[in-house]
Short mmCIF file of C-alpha atoms and ligand atoms in Angstrom, two decimals:
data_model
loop_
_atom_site.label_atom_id
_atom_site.label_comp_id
_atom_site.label_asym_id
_atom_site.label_seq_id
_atom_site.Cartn_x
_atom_site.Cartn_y
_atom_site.Cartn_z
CA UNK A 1 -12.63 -48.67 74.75
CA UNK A 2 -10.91 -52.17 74.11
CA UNK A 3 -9.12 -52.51 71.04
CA UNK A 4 -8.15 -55.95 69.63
CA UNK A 5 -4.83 -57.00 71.04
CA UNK A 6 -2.18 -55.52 69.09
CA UNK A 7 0.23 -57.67 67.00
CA UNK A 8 4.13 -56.88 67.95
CA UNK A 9 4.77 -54.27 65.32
CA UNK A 10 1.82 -52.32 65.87
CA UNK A 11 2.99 -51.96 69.49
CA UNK A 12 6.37 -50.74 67.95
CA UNK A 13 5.11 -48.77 65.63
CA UNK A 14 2.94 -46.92 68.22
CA UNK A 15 6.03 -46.08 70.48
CA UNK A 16 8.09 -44.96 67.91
CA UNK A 17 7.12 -41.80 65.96
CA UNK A 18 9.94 -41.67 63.25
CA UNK A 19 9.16 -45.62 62.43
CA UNK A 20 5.59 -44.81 61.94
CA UNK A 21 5.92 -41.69 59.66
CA UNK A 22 8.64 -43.15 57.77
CA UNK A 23 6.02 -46.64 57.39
CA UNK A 24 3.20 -43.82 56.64
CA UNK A 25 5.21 -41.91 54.12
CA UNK A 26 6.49 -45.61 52.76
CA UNK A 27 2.80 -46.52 51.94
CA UNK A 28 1.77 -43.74 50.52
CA UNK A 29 4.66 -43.89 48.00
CA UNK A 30 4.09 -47.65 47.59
CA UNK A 31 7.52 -48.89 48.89
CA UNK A 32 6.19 -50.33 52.25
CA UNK A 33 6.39 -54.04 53.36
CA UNK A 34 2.99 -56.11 53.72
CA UNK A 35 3.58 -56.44 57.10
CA UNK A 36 3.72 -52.83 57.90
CA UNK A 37 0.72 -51.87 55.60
CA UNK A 38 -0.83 -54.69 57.53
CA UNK A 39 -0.05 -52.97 60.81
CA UNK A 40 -1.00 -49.78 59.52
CA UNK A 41 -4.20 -50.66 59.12
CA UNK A 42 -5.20 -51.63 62.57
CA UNK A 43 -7.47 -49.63 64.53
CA UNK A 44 -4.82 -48.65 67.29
CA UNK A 45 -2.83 -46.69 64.53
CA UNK A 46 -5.34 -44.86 63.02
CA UNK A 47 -4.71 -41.44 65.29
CA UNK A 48 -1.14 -41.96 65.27
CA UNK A 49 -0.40 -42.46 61.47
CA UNK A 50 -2.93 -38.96 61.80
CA UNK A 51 -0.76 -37.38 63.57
CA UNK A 52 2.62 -38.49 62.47
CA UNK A 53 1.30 -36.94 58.56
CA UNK A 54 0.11 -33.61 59.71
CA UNK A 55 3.67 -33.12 61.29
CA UNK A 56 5.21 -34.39 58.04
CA UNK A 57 3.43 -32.40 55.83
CA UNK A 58 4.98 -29.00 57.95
CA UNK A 59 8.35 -30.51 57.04
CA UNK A 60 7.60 -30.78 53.35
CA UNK A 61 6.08 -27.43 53.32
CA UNK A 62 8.91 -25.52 54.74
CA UNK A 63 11.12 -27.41 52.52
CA UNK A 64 9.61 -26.27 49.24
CA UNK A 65 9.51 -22.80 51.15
CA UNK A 66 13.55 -22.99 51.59
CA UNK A 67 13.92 -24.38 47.59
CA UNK A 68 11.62 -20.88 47.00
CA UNK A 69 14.28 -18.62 49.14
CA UNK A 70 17.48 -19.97 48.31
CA UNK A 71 17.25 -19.99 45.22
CA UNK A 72 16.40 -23.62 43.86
CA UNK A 73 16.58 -24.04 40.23
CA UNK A 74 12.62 -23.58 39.33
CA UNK A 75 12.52 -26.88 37.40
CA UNK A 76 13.04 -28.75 40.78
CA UNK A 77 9.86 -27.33 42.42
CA UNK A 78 7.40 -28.80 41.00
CA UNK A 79 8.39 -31.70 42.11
CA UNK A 80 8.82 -30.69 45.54
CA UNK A 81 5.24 -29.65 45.46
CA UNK A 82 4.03 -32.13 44.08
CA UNK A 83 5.44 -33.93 46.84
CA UNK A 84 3.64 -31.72 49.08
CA UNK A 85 0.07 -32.10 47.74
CA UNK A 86 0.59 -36.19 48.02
CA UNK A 87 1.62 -35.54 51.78
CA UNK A 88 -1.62 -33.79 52.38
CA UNK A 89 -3.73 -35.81 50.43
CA UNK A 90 -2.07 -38.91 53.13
CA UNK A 91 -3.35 -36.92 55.95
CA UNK A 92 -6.46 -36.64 54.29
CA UNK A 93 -6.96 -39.86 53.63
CA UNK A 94 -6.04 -40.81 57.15
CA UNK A 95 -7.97 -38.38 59.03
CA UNK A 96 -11.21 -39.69 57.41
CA UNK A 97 -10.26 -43.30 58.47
CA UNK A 98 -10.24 -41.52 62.05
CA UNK A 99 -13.76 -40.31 61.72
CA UNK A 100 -14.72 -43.64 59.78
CA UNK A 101 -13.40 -45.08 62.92
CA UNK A 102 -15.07 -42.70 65.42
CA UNK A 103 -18.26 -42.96 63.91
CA UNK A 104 -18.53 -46.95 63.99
CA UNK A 105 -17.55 -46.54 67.62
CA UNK A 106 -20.20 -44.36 67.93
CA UNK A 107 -22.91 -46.31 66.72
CA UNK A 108 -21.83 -49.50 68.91
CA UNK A 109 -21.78 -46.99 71.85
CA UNK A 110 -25.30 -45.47 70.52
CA UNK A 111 -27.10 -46.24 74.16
CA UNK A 112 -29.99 -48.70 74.13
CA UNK A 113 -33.63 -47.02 73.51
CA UNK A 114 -34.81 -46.42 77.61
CA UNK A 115 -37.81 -44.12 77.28
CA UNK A 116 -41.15 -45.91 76.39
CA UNK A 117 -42.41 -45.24 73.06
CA UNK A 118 -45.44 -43.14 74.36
CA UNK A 119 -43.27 -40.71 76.48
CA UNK A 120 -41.40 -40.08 73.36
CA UNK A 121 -44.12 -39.61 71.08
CA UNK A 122 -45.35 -37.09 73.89
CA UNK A 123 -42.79 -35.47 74.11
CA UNK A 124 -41.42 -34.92 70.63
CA UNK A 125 -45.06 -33.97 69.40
CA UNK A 126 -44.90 -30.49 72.18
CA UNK A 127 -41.56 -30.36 73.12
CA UNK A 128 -41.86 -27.03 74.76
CA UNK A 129 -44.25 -28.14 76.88
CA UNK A 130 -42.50 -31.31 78.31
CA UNK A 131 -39.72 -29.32 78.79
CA UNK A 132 -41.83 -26.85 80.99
CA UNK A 133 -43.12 -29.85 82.85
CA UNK A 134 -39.31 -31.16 83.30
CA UNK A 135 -38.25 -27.96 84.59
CA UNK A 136 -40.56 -27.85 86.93
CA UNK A 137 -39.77 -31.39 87.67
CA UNK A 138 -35.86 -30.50 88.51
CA UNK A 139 -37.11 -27.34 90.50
CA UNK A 140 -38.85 -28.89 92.99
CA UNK A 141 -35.65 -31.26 93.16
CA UNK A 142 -33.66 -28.29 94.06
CA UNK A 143 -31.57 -29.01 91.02
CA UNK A 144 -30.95 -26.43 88.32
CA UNK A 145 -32.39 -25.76 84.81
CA UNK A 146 -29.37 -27.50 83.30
CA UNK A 147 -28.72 -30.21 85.95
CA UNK A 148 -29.19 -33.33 82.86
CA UNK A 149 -27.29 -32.16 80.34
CA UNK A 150 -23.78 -32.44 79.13
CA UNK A 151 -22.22 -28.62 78.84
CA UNK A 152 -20.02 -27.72 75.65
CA UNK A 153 -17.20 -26.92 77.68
CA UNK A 154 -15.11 -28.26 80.50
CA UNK A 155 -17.12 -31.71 80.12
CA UNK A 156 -14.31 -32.94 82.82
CA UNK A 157 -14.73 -30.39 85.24
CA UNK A 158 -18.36 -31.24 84.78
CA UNK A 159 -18.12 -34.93 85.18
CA UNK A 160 -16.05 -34.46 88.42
CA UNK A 161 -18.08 -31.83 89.87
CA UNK A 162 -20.63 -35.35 89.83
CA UNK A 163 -18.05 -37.76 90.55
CA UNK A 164 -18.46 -39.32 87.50
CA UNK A 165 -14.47 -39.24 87.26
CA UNK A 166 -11.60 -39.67 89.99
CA UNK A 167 -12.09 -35.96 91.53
CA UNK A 168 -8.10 -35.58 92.61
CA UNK A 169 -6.27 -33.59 90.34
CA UNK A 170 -2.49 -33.83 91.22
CA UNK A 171 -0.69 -30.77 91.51
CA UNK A 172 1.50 -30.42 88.47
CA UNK A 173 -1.88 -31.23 86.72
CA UNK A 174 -3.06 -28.79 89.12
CA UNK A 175 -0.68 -26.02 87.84
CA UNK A 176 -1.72 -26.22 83.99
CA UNK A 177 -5.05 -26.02 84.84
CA UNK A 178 -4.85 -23.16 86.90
CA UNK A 179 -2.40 -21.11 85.17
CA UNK A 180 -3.60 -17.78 83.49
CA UNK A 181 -3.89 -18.35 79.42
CA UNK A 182 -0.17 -16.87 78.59
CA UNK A 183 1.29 -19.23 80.85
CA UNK A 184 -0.56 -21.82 79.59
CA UNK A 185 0.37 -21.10 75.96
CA UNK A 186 3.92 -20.76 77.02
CA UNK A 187 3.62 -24.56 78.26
CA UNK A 188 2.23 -25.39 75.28
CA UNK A 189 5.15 -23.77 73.10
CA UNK A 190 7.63 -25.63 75.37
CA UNK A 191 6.28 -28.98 75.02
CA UNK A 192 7.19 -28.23 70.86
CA UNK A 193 10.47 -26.52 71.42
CA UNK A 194 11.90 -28.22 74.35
CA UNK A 195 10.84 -30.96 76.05
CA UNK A 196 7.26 -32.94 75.76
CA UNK A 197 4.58 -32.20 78.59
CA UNK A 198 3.20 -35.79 79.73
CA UNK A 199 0.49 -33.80 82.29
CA UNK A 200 -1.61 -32.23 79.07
CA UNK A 201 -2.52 -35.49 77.86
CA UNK A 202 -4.41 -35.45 81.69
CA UNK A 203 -7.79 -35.62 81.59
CA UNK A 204 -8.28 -32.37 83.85
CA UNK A 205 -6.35 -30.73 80.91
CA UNK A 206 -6.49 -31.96 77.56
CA UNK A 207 -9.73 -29.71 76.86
CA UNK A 208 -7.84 -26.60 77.86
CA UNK A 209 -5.01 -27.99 75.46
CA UNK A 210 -7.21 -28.33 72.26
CA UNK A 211 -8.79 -25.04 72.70
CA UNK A 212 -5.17 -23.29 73.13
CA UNK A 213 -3.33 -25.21 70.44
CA UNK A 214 -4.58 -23.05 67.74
CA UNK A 215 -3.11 -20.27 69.62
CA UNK A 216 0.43 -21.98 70.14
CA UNK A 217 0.27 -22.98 66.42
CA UNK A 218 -0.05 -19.11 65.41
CA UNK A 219 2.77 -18.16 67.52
CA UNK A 220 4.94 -21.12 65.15
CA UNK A 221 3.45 -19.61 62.19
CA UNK A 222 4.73 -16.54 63.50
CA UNK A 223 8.34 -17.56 63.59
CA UNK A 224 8.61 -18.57 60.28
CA UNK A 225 7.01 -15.73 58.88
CA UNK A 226 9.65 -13.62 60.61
CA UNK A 227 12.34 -16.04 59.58
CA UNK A 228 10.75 -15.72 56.04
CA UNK A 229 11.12 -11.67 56.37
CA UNK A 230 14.67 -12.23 57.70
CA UNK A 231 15.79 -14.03 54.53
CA UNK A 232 14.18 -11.86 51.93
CA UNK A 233 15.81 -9.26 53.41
CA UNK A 234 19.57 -10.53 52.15
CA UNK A 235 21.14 -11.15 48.91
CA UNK A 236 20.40 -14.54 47.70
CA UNK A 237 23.76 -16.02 48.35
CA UNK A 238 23.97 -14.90 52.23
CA UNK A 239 20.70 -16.71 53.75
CA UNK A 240 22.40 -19.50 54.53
CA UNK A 241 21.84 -18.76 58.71
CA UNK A 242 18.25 -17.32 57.31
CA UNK A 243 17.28 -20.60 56.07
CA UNK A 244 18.35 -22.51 58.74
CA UNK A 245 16.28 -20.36 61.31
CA UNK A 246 13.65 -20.77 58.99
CA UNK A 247 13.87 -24.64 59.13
CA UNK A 248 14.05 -24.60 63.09
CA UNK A 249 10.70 -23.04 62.57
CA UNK A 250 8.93 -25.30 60.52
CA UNK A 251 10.09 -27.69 62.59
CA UNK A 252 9.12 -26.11 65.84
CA UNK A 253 5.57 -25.93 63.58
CA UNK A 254 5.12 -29.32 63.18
CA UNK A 255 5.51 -30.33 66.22
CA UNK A 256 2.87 -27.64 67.41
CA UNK A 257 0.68 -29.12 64.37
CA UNK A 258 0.76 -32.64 65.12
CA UNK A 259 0.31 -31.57 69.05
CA UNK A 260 -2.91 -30.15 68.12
CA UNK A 261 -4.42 -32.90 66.28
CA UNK A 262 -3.13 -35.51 69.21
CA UNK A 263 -4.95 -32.78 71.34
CA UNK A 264 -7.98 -33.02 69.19
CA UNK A 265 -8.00 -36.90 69.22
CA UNK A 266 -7.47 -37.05 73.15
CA UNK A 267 -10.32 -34.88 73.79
CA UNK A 268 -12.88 -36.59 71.82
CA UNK A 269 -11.90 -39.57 73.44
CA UNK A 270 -12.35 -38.15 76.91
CA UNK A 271 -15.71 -37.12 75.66
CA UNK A 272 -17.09 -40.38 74.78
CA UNK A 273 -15.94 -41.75 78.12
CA UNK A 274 -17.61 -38.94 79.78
CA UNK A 275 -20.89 -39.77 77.50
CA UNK A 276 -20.53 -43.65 78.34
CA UNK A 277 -20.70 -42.41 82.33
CA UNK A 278 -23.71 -40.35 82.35
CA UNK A 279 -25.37 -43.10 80.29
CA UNK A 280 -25.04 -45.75 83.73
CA UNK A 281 -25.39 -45.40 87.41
CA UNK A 282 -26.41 -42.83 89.61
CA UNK A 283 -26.25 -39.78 86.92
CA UNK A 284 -28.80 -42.10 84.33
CA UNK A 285 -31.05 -43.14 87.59
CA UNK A 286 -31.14 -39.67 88.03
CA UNK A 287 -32.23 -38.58 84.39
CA UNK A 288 -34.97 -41.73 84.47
CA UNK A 289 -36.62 -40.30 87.57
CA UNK A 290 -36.57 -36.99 86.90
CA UNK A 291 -37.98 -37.84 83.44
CA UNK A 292 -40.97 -39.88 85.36
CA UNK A 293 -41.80 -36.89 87.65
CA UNK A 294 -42.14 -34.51 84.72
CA UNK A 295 -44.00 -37.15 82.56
CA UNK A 296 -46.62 -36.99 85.65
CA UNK A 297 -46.55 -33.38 85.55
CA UNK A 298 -46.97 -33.47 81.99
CA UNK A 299 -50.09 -35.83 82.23
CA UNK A 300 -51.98 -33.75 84.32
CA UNK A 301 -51.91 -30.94 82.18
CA UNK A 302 -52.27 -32.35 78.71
CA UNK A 303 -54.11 -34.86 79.99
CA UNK A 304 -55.43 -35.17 75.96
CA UNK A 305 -52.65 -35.38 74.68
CA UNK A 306 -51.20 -37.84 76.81
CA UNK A 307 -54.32 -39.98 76.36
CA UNK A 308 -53.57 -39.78 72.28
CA UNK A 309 -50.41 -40.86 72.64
CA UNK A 310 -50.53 -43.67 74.74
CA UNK A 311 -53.57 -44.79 72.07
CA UNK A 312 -51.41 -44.53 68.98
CA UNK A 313 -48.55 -45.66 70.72
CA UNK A 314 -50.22 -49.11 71.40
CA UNK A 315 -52.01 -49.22 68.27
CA UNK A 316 -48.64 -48.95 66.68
CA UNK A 317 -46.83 -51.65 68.61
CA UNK A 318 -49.53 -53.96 67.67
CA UNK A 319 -48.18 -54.42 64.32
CA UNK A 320 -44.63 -52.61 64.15
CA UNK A 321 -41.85 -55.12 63.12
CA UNK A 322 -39.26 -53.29 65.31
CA UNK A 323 -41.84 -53.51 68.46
CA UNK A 324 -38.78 -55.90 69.82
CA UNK A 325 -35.97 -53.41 69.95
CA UNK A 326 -38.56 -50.42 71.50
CA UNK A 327 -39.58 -48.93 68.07
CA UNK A 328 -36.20 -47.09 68.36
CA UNK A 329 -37.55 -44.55 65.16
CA UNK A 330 -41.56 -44.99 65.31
CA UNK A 331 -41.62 -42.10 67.50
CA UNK A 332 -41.31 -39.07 65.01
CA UNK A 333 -44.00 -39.94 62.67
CA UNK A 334 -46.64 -40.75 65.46
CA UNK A 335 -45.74 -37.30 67.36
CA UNK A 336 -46.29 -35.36 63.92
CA UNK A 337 -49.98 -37.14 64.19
CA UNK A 338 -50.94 -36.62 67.65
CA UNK A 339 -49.27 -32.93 67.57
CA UNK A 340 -51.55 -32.05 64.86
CA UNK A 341 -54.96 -33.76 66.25
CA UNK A 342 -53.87 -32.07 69.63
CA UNK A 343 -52.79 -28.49 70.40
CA UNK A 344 -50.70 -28.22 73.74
CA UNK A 345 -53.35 -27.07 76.66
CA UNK A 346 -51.70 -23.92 77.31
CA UNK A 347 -52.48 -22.61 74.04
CA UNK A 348 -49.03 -22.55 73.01
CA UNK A 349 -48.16 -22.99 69.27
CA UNK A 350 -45.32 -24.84 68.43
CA UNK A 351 -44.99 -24.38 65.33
CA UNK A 352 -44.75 -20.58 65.72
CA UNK A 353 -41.90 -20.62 68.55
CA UNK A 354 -39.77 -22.66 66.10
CA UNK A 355 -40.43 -20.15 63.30
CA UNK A 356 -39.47 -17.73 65.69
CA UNK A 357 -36.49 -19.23 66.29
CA UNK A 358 -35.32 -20.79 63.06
CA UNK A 359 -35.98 -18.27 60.82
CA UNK A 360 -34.18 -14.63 61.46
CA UNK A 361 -33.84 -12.22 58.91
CA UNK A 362 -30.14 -13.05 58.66
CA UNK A 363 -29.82 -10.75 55.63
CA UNK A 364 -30.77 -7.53 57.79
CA UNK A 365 -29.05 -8.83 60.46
CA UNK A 366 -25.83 -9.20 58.79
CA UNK A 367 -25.83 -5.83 57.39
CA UNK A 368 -27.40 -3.57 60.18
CA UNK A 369 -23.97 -1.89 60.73
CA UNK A 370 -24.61 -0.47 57.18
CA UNK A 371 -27.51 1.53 58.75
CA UNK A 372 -25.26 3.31 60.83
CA UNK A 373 -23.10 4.99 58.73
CA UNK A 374 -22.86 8.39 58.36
CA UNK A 375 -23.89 9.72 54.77
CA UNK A 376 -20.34 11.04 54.16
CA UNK A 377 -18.76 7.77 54.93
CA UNK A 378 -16.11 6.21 52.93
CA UNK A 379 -16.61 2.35 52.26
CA UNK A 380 -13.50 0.18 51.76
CA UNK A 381 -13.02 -3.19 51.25
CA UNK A 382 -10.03 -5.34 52.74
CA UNK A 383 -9.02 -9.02 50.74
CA UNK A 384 -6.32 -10.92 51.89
CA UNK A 385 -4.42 -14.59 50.83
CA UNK A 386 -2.00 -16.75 52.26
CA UNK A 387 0.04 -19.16 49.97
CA UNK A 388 0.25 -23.03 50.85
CA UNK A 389 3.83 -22.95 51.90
CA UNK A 390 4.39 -19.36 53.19
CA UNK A 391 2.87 -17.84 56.49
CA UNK A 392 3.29 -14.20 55.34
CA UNK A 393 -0.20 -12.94 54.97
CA UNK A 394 -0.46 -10.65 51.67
CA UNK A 395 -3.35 -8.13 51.81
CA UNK A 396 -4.75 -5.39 49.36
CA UNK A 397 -7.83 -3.17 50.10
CA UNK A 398 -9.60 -0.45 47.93
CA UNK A 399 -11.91 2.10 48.88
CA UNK A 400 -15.06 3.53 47.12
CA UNK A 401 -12.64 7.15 46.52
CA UNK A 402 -10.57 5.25 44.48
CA UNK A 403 -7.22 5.37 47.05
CA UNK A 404 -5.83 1.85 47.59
CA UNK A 405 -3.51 0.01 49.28
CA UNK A 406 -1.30 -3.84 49.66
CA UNK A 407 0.83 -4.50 51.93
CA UNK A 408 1.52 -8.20 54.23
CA UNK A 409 1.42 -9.13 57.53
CA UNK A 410 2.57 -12.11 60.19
CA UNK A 411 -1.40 -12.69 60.87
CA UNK A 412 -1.83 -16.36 61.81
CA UNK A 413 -4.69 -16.80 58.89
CA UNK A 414 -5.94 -15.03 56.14
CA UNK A 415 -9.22 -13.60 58.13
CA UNK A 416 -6.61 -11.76 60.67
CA UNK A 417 -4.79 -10.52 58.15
CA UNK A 418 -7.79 -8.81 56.39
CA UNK A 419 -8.67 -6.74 59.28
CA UNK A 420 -5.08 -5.57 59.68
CA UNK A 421 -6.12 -4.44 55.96
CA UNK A 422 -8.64 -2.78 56.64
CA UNK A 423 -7.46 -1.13 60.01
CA UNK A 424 -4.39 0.34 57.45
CA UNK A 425 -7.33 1.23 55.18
CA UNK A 426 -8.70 3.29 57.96
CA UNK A 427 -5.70 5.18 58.90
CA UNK A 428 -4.97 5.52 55.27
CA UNK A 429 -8.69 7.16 54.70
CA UNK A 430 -7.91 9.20 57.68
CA UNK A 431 -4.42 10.47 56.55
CA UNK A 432 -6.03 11.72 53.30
CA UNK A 433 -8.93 13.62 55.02
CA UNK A 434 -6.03 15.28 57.14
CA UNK A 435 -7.02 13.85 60.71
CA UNK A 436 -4.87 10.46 60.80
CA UNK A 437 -2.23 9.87 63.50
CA UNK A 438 1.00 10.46 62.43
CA UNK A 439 1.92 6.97 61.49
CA UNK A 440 -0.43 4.67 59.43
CA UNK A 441 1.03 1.37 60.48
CA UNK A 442 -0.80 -1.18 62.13
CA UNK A 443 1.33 -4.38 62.67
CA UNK A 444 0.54 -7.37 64.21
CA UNK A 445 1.06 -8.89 67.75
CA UNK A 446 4.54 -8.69 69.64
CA UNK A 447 6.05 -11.81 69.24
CA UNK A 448 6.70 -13.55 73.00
CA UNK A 449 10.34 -13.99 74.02
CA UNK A 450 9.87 -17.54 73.43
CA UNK A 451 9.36 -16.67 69.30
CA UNK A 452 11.77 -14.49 69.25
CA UNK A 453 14.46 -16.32 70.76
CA UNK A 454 16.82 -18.77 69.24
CA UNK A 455 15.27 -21.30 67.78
CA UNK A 456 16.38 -25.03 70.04
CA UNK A 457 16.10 -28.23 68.14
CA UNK A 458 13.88 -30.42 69.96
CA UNK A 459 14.71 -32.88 72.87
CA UNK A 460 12.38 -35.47 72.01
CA UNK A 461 10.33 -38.30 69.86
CA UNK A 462 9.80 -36.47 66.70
CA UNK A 463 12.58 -37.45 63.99
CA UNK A 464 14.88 -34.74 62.43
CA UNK A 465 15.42 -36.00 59.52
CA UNK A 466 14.53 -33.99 56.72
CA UNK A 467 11.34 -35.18 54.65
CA UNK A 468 11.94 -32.84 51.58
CA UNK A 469 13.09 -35.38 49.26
CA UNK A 470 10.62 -37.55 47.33
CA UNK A 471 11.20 -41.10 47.97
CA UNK A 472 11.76 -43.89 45.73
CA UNK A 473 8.47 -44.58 43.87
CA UNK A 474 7.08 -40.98 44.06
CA UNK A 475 6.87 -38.63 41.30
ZN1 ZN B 501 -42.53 -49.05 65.61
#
């Protein structure tokens, strides 16, 4: 992508992390200079000022979480949270300029209209049977069901496999990719917590980063809920060494947060390049012949409907005002026509397969399980919550006997922590019908020696400074 050349602060701002929260946070509490909300506004910040708010808003969490621990006087937290909610409304606020952003990109990127409008039509009006015809197309190619389209997953892996992109991968790049998942995570949770990684912003690796940063996050969220448990546990007046554990965690946190969303951005990035290569070159000659070939295919079968569409298809152009730029839209309307003047020649009804398909009965579905019980069965339900500034999970759960139970957990999200409710449900239920295990306690994962360990400030671009105090011009 080229971005309009940047003015000198921009470029600053970009390369410094603490300059651009501290211009982010400045904005949002009106106190910034025109020339930085200027800057802030250009397109090459948008990601950035992202990024550099969903790591502030971690810091203002765990600060109103130390006010709640040590013992703040309660008239001073509301500010603090209100504080808090204008933080994440910022990050709000810029993550939708990121997808505003994204989107118009999109739509300049949107690739030109190739197909002629009476392949289209043909195809949309029975697309089970073009597909047929193009499988058969890319089998007698030698090429496999699959061989045109863009997979889900490991799009880069994908692209190189093709040479769409540089197929070297150097071997420290090499190493991350390769690595089993722990290791990986453990990378992951040293980039936060001692020194940054410059090989996962790779392309080889920045997919397997975004879909392990969740898991690196729960392992911070961890940490502070044991440096949460570790202060509650002492008097008021002796957490001091508590609290500051708990603030190496948040920090360690934010960092992890604002790693994910770069990892996020970086990824969808590498995905429209990867999009803009198969749409040029030898990967879109290959699509356009392999298209022809099953269009021929496709002819000689439903020869009718072929004929039909051609027909309205001309008849169309004749008068359509967007005739000029392909009819990039035309083709839905005419397919609906000729698909219900023409059945496919195979007999095969559309509209059936896609009922088929479209329309389980989810509500059975959902609740088949419930025709397995056995008709002495208890039932119990599990609930469970997790506050905005605290990661300890709480969790109650009630079953249909009346005996219930609370309790909270370290889970990394309030779905994990209602099935470690309702696994302590179960050994509860079973305890009371005289056939639990001894012990009804079912805790969460072991934390990794890296979560338990001290705590190291980190070695790198993201400011210490605290952000707990509103700034001038907040309230
Ligand atoms: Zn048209």
């Amino acid at each position: 992508m080229t971005l309009p050349a940047r003015p000198e602060l921009v470029s600053r701002l970009a390369e410094d992390f603490a300059a651009l929260q501290d211009a982010a946070l400045a904005r949002m509490n009106g106190t910034g200079s025109p020339e930085t909300e200027a800057a802030l506004g250009h397109p090459a910040l948008a990601e950035p000022v992202a990024i550099a708010l969903a790591h502030a808003e971690v810091l203002v969490r765990g600060a109103v979480r130390r006010a709640e621990l040590s013992g703040l006087p309660t008239q001073r937290l509301p500010s603090l949270r209100t504080y808090v909610r204008r933080v994440r409304r910022a990050r709000s606020q810029a993550e939708a300029v990121c997808k505003e952003q994204h989107a118009r990109r999109m739509a300049q990127r949107r690739a030109p209209v190739t197909a002629p409008l009476d392949l289209r039509v043909a195809r949309a009006a029975h697309p089970q049977a073009y597909l047929r015809a193009l499988e058969e197309e890319l089998a007698h190619r030698g090429l496999p069901y699959d061989a045109l389209s863009v997979p889900n997953h490991d799009r880069a892996r994908w692209a190189r496999e093709r040479r769409l992109m540089h197929p070297e991968i150097p071997s420290p790049i090499r190493e991350l990719l390769d690595c089993e998942d722990d290791s990986f995570i453990q990378a992951l949770l040293h980039d936060a917590r001692e020194a940054e990684n410059p090989h996962l912003a790779h392309d080889a690796v920045v997919e397997r980063w975004s879909r392990h940063a969740r898991t690196a996050l729960a392992w911070g969220r961890y940490a502070i809920a044991q440096a949460e448990r570790a202060a509650l546990a002492r008097p008021l007046t002796a957490r001091s060494a508590q609290l500051d554990a708990l603030d190496d965690a948040y920090h360690d946190t934010a960092i992890l947060t604002a790693r994910a969303v770069e990892a996020k951005h970086r990824t969808a990035d590498l995905h429209d390049r990867i999009r803009d290569l198969t749409a040029t070159g030898v990967f879109a000659d290959l699509i356009t012949q392999c298209h022809e070939g099953a269009l021929a295919r496709f002819a000689t079968v439903h020869l009718d409907l072929w004929d039909r569409a051609r027909q309205l298809s001309a008849e169309h152009q004749a008068g359509c005002p967007e005739r000029a730029a392909e009819c990039p839209r035309c083709h839905l309307a005419l397919a609906e026509a000729v698909a219900m003047e023409v059945p496919a020649a195979d007999g095969l009804d559309e509209d059936d397969v896609t009922r088929e398909i479209a329309e389980p009965d989810t509500a059975s579905d959902r609740y088949a399980i419930l025709d397995d019980l056995l008709p002495h069965a208890v039932v119990a339900v599990a609930d469970a919550a997790v506050g905005d500034e605290s990661t300890v999970c709480g969790y109650g759960w009630v079953s249909e006997n009346g005996i219930t139970g609370r309790g909270d957990s370290m889970a990394s999200s309030s779905g994990e922590a209602e099935v470690v409710g309702i696994c302590n449900a179960a050994l509860a239920l079973l305890d009371a019908a005289g056939t639990a295990p001894s012990s009804s306690c079912v805790t969460a994962p072991k934390p990794s020696p890296s979560s338990t360990g001290p705590l190291k400030a980190p070695t790198r671009r993201w400011p210490t400074a605290p952000l707990c105090s509103p700034r001038a011009g907040s309230s």
